[in-house]
PDB file of C-alpha atoms in Angstrom:
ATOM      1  CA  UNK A   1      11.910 -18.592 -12.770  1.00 50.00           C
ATOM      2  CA  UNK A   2       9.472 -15.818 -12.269  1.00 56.00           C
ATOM      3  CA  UNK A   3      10.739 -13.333  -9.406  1.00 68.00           C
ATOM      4  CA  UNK A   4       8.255 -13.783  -6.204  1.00 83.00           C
ATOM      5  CA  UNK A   5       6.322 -10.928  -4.820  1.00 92.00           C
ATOM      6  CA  UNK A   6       4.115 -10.043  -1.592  1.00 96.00           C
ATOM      7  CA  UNK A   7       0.673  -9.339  -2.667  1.00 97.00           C
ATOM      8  CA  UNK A   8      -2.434  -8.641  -0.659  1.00 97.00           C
ATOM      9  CA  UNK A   9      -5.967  -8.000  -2.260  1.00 98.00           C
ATOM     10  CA  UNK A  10      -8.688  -5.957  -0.053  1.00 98.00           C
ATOM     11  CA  UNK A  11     -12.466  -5.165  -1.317  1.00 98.00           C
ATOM     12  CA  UNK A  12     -14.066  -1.682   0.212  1.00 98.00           C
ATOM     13  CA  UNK A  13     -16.648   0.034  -0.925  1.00 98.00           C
ATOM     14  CA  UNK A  14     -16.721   3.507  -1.815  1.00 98.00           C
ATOM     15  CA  UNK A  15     -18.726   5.665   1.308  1.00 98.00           C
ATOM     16  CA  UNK A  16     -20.875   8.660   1.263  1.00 97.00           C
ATOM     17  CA  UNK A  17     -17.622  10.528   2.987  1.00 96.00           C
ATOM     18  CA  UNK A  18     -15.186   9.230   0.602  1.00 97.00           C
ATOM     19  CA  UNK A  19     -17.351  11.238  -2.360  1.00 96.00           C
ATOM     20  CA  UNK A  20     -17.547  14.815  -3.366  1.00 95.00           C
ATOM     21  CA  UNK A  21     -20.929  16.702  -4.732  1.00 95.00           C
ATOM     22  CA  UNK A  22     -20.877  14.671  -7.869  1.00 95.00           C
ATOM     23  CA  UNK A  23     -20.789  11.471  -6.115  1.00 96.00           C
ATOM     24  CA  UNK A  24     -17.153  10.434  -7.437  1.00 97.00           C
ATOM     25  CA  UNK A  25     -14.609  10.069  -5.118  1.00 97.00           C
ATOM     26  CA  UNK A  26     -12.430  12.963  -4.371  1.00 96.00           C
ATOM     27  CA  UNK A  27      -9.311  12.551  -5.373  1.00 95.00           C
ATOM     28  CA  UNK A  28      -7.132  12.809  -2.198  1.00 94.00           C
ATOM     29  CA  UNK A  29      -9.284   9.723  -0.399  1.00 97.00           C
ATOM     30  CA  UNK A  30      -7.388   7.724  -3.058  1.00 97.00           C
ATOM     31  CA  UNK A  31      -4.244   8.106  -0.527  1.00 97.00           C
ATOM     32  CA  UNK A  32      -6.354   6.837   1.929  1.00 97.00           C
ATOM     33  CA  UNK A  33      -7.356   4.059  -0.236  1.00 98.00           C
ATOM     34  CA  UNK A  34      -3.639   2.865  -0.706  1.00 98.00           C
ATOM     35  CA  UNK A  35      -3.321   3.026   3.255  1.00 97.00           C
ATOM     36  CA  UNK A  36      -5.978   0.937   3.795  1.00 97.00           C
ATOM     37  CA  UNK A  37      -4.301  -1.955   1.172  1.00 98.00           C
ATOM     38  CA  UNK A  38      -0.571  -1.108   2.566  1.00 98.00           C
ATOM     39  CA  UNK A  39      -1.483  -1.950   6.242  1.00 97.00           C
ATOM     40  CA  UNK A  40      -3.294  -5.159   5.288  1.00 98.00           C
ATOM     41  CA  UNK A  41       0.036  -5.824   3.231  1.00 98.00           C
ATOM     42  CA  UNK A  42       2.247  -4.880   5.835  1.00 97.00           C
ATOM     43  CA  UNK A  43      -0.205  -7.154   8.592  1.00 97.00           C
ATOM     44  CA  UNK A  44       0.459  -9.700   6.161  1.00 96.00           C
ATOM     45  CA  UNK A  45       4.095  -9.973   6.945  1.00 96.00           C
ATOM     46  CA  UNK A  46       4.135  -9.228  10.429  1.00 95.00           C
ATOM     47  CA  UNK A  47       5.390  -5.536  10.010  1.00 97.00           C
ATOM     48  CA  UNK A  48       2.418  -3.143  10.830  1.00 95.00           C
ATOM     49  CA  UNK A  49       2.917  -0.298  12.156  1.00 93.00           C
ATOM     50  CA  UNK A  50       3.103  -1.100  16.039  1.00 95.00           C
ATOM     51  CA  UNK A  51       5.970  -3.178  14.793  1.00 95.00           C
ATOM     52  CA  UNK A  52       7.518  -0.545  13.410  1.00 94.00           C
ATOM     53  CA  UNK A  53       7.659   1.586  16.223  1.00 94.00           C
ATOM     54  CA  UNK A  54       8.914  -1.058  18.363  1.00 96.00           C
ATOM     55  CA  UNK A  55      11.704  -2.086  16.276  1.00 96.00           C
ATOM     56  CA  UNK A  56      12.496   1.947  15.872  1.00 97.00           C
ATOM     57  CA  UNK A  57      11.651   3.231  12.561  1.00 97.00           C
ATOM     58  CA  UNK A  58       9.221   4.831  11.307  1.00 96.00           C
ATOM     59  CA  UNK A  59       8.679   5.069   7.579  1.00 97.00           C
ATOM     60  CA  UNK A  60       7.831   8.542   5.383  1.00 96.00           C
ATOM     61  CA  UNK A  61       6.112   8.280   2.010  1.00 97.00           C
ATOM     62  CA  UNK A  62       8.743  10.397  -0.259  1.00 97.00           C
ATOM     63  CA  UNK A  63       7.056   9.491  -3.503  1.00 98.00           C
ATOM     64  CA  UNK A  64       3.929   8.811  -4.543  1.00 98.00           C
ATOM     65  CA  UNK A  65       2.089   8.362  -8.297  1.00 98.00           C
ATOM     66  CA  UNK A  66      -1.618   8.177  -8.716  1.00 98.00           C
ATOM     67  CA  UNK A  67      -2.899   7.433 -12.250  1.00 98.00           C
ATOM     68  CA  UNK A  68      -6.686   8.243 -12.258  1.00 97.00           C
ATOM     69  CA  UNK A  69      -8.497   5.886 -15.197  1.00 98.00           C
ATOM     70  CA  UNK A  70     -12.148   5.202 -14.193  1.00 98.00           C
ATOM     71  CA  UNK A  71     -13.853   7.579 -11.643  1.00 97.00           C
ATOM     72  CA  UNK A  72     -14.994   5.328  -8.635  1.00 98.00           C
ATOM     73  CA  UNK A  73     -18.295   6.010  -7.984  1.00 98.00           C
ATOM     74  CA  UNK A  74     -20.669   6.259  -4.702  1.00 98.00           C
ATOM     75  CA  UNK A  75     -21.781   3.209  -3.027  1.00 98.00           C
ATOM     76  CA  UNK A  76     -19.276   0.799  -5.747  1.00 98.00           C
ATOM     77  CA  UNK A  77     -17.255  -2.073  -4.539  1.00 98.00           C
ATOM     78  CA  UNK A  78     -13.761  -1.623  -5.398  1.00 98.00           C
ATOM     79  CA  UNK A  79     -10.693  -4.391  -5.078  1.00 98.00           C
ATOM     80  CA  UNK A  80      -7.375  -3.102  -4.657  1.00 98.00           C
ATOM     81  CA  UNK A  81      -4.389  -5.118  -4.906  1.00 98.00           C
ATOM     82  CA  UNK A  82      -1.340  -4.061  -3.697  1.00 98.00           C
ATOM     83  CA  UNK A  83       2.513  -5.721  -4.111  1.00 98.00           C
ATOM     84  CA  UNK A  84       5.691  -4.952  -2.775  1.00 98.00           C
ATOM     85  CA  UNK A  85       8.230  -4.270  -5.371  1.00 97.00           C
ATOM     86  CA  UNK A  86      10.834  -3.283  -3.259  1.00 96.00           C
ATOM     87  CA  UNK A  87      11.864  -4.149   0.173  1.00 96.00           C
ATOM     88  CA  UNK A  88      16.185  -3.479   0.221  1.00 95.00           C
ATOM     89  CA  UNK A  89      16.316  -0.158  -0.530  1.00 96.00           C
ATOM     90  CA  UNK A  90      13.200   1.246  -0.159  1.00 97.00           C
ATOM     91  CA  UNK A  91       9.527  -0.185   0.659  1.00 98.00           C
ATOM     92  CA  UNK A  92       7.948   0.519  -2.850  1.00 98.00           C
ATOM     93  CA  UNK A  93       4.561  -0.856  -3.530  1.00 98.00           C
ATOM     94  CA  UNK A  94       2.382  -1.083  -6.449  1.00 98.00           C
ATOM     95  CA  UNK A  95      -1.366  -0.631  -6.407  1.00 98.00           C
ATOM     96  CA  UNK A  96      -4.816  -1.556  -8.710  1.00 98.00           C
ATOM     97  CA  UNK A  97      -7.888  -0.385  -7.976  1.00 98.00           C
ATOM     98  CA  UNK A  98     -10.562  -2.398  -9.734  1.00 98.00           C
ATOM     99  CA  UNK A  99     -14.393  -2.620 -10.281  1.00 98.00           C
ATOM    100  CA  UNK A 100     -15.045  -5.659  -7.774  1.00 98.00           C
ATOM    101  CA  UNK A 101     -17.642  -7.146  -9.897  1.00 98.00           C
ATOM    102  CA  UNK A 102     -16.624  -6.253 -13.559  1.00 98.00           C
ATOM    103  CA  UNK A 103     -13.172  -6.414 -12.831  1.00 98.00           C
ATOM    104  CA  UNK A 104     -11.896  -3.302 -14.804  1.00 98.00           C
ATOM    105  CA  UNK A 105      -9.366  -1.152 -13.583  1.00 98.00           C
ATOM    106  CA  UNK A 106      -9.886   2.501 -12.225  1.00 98.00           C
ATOM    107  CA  UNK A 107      -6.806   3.287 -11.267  1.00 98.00           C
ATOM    108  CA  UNK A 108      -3.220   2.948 -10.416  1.00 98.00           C
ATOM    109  CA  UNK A 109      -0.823   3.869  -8.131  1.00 98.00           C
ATOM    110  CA  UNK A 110       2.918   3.864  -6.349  1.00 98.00           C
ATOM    111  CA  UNK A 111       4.307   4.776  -2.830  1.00 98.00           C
ATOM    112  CA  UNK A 112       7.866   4.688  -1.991  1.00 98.00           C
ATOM    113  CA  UNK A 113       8.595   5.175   1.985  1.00 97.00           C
ATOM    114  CA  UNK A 114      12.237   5.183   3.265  1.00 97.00           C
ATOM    115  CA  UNK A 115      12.833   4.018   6.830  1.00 97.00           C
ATOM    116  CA  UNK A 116      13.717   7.025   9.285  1.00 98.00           C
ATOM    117  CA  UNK A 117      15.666   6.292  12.741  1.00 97.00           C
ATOM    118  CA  UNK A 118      13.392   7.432  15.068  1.00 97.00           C
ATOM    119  CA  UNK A 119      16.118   8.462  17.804  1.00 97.00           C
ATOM    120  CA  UNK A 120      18.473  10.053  15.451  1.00 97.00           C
ATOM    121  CA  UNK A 121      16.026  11.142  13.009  1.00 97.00           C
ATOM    122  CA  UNK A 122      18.419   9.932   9.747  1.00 97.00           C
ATOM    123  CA  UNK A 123      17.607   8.602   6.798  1.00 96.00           C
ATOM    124  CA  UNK A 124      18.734   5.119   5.860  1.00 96.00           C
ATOM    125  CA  UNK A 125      19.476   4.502   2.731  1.00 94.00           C
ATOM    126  CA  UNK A 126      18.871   0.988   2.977  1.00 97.00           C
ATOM    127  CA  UNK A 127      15.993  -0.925   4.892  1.00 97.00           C
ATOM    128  CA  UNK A 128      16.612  -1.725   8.043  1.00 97.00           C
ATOM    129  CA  UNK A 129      17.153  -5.453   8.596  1.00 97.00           C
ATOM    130  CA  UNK A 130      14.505  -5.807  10.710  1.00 96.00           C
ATOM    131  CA  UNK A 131      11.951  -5.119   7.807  1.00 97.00           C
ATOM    132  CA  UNK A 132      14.191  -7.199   5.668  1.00 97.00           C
ATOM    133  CA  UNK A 133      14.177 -10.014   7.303  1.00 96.00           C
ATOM    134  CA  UNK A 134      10.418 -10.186   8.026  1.00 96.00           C
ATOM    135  CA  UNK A 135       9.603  -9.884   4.155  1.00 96.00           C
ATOM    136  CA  UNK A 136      12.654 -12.760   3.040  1.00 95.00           C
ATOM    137  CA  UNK A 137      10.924 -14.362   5.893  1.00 95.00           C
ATOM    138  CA  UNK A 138       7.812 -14.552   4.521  1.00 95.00           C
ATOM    139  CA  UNK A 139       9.244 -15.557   1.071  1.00 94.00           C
ATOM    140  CA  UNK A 140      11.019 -18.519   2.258  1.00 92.00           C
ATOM    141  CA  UNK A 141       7.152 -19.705   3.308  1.00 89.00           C
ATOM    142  CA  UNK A 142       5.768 -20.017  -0.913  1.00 66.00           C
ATOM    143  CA  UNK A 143       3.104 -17.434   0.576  1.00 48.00           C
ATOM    144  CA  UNK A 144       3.592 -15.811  -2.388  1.00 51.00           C
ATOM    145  CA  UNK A 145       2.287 -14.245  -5.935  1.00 51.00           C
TER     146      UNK A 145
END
């Protein structure tokens, strides 16, 4: 039996502001680029970010890997797909940034936040089970990969 993962696929196309004077994205928007999937992925299980502030957290990137393949280009449609991997521990999430219409891939990526108390400032070195519960929540409801 296959393991089940979250997975949430956005399109976007790549803006005049995202590009630099050769009209390829700059490489740092690419961060943005995985913020924009991870907050449609988080939406997607009820933990965005207003959620996590109210349930107390809030939730650091401490690693991140970006593996540039393809330039995107000015004015191109890009999908991204992004999955979380990792949701006991850590939140670690996988991204793919594609060519929306041809379909090949430009690049790919990883995040890893760890959940901070925000009253005591700590590390946890487990997710809290607020998180936890949302995303084995979600699982238990086939709206899975």
């Amino acid at each position: 039996m296959a393991v089940k993962k979250i997975k949430e696929t956005i399109e976007f196309q790549v803006e005049f502001y995202d590009v630099d004077s050769m009209q390829v994205a700059w490489h740092g928007n690419y961060v943005k680029f995985m913020e924009v999937a991870r907050c449609a992925l988080l939406r997607k299980i009820g933990y965005d970010y207003n959620e996590m502030t109210r349930s107390g957290y809030i939730w650091p990137v401490v690693d991140l890997h970006i593996k540039y393949i393809r330039p995107m280009i000015f004015m191109q449609r890009i999908r991204a797909e992004v999955t979380l991997v990792e949701y006991e521990v850590c939140m670690k999430l996988s991204y793919k940034f594609m060519d929306a219409e041809t379909g090949a891939v430009l690049t790919k990526a990883e995040s890893t936040q760890m959940a901070v108390d925000m009253k005591t400032k700590d590390s946890l070195w487990a997710c809290p089970t607020c998180f936890v519960d949302k995303v084995r929540a979600f699982l238990a409801n086939d709206k899975v990969v």
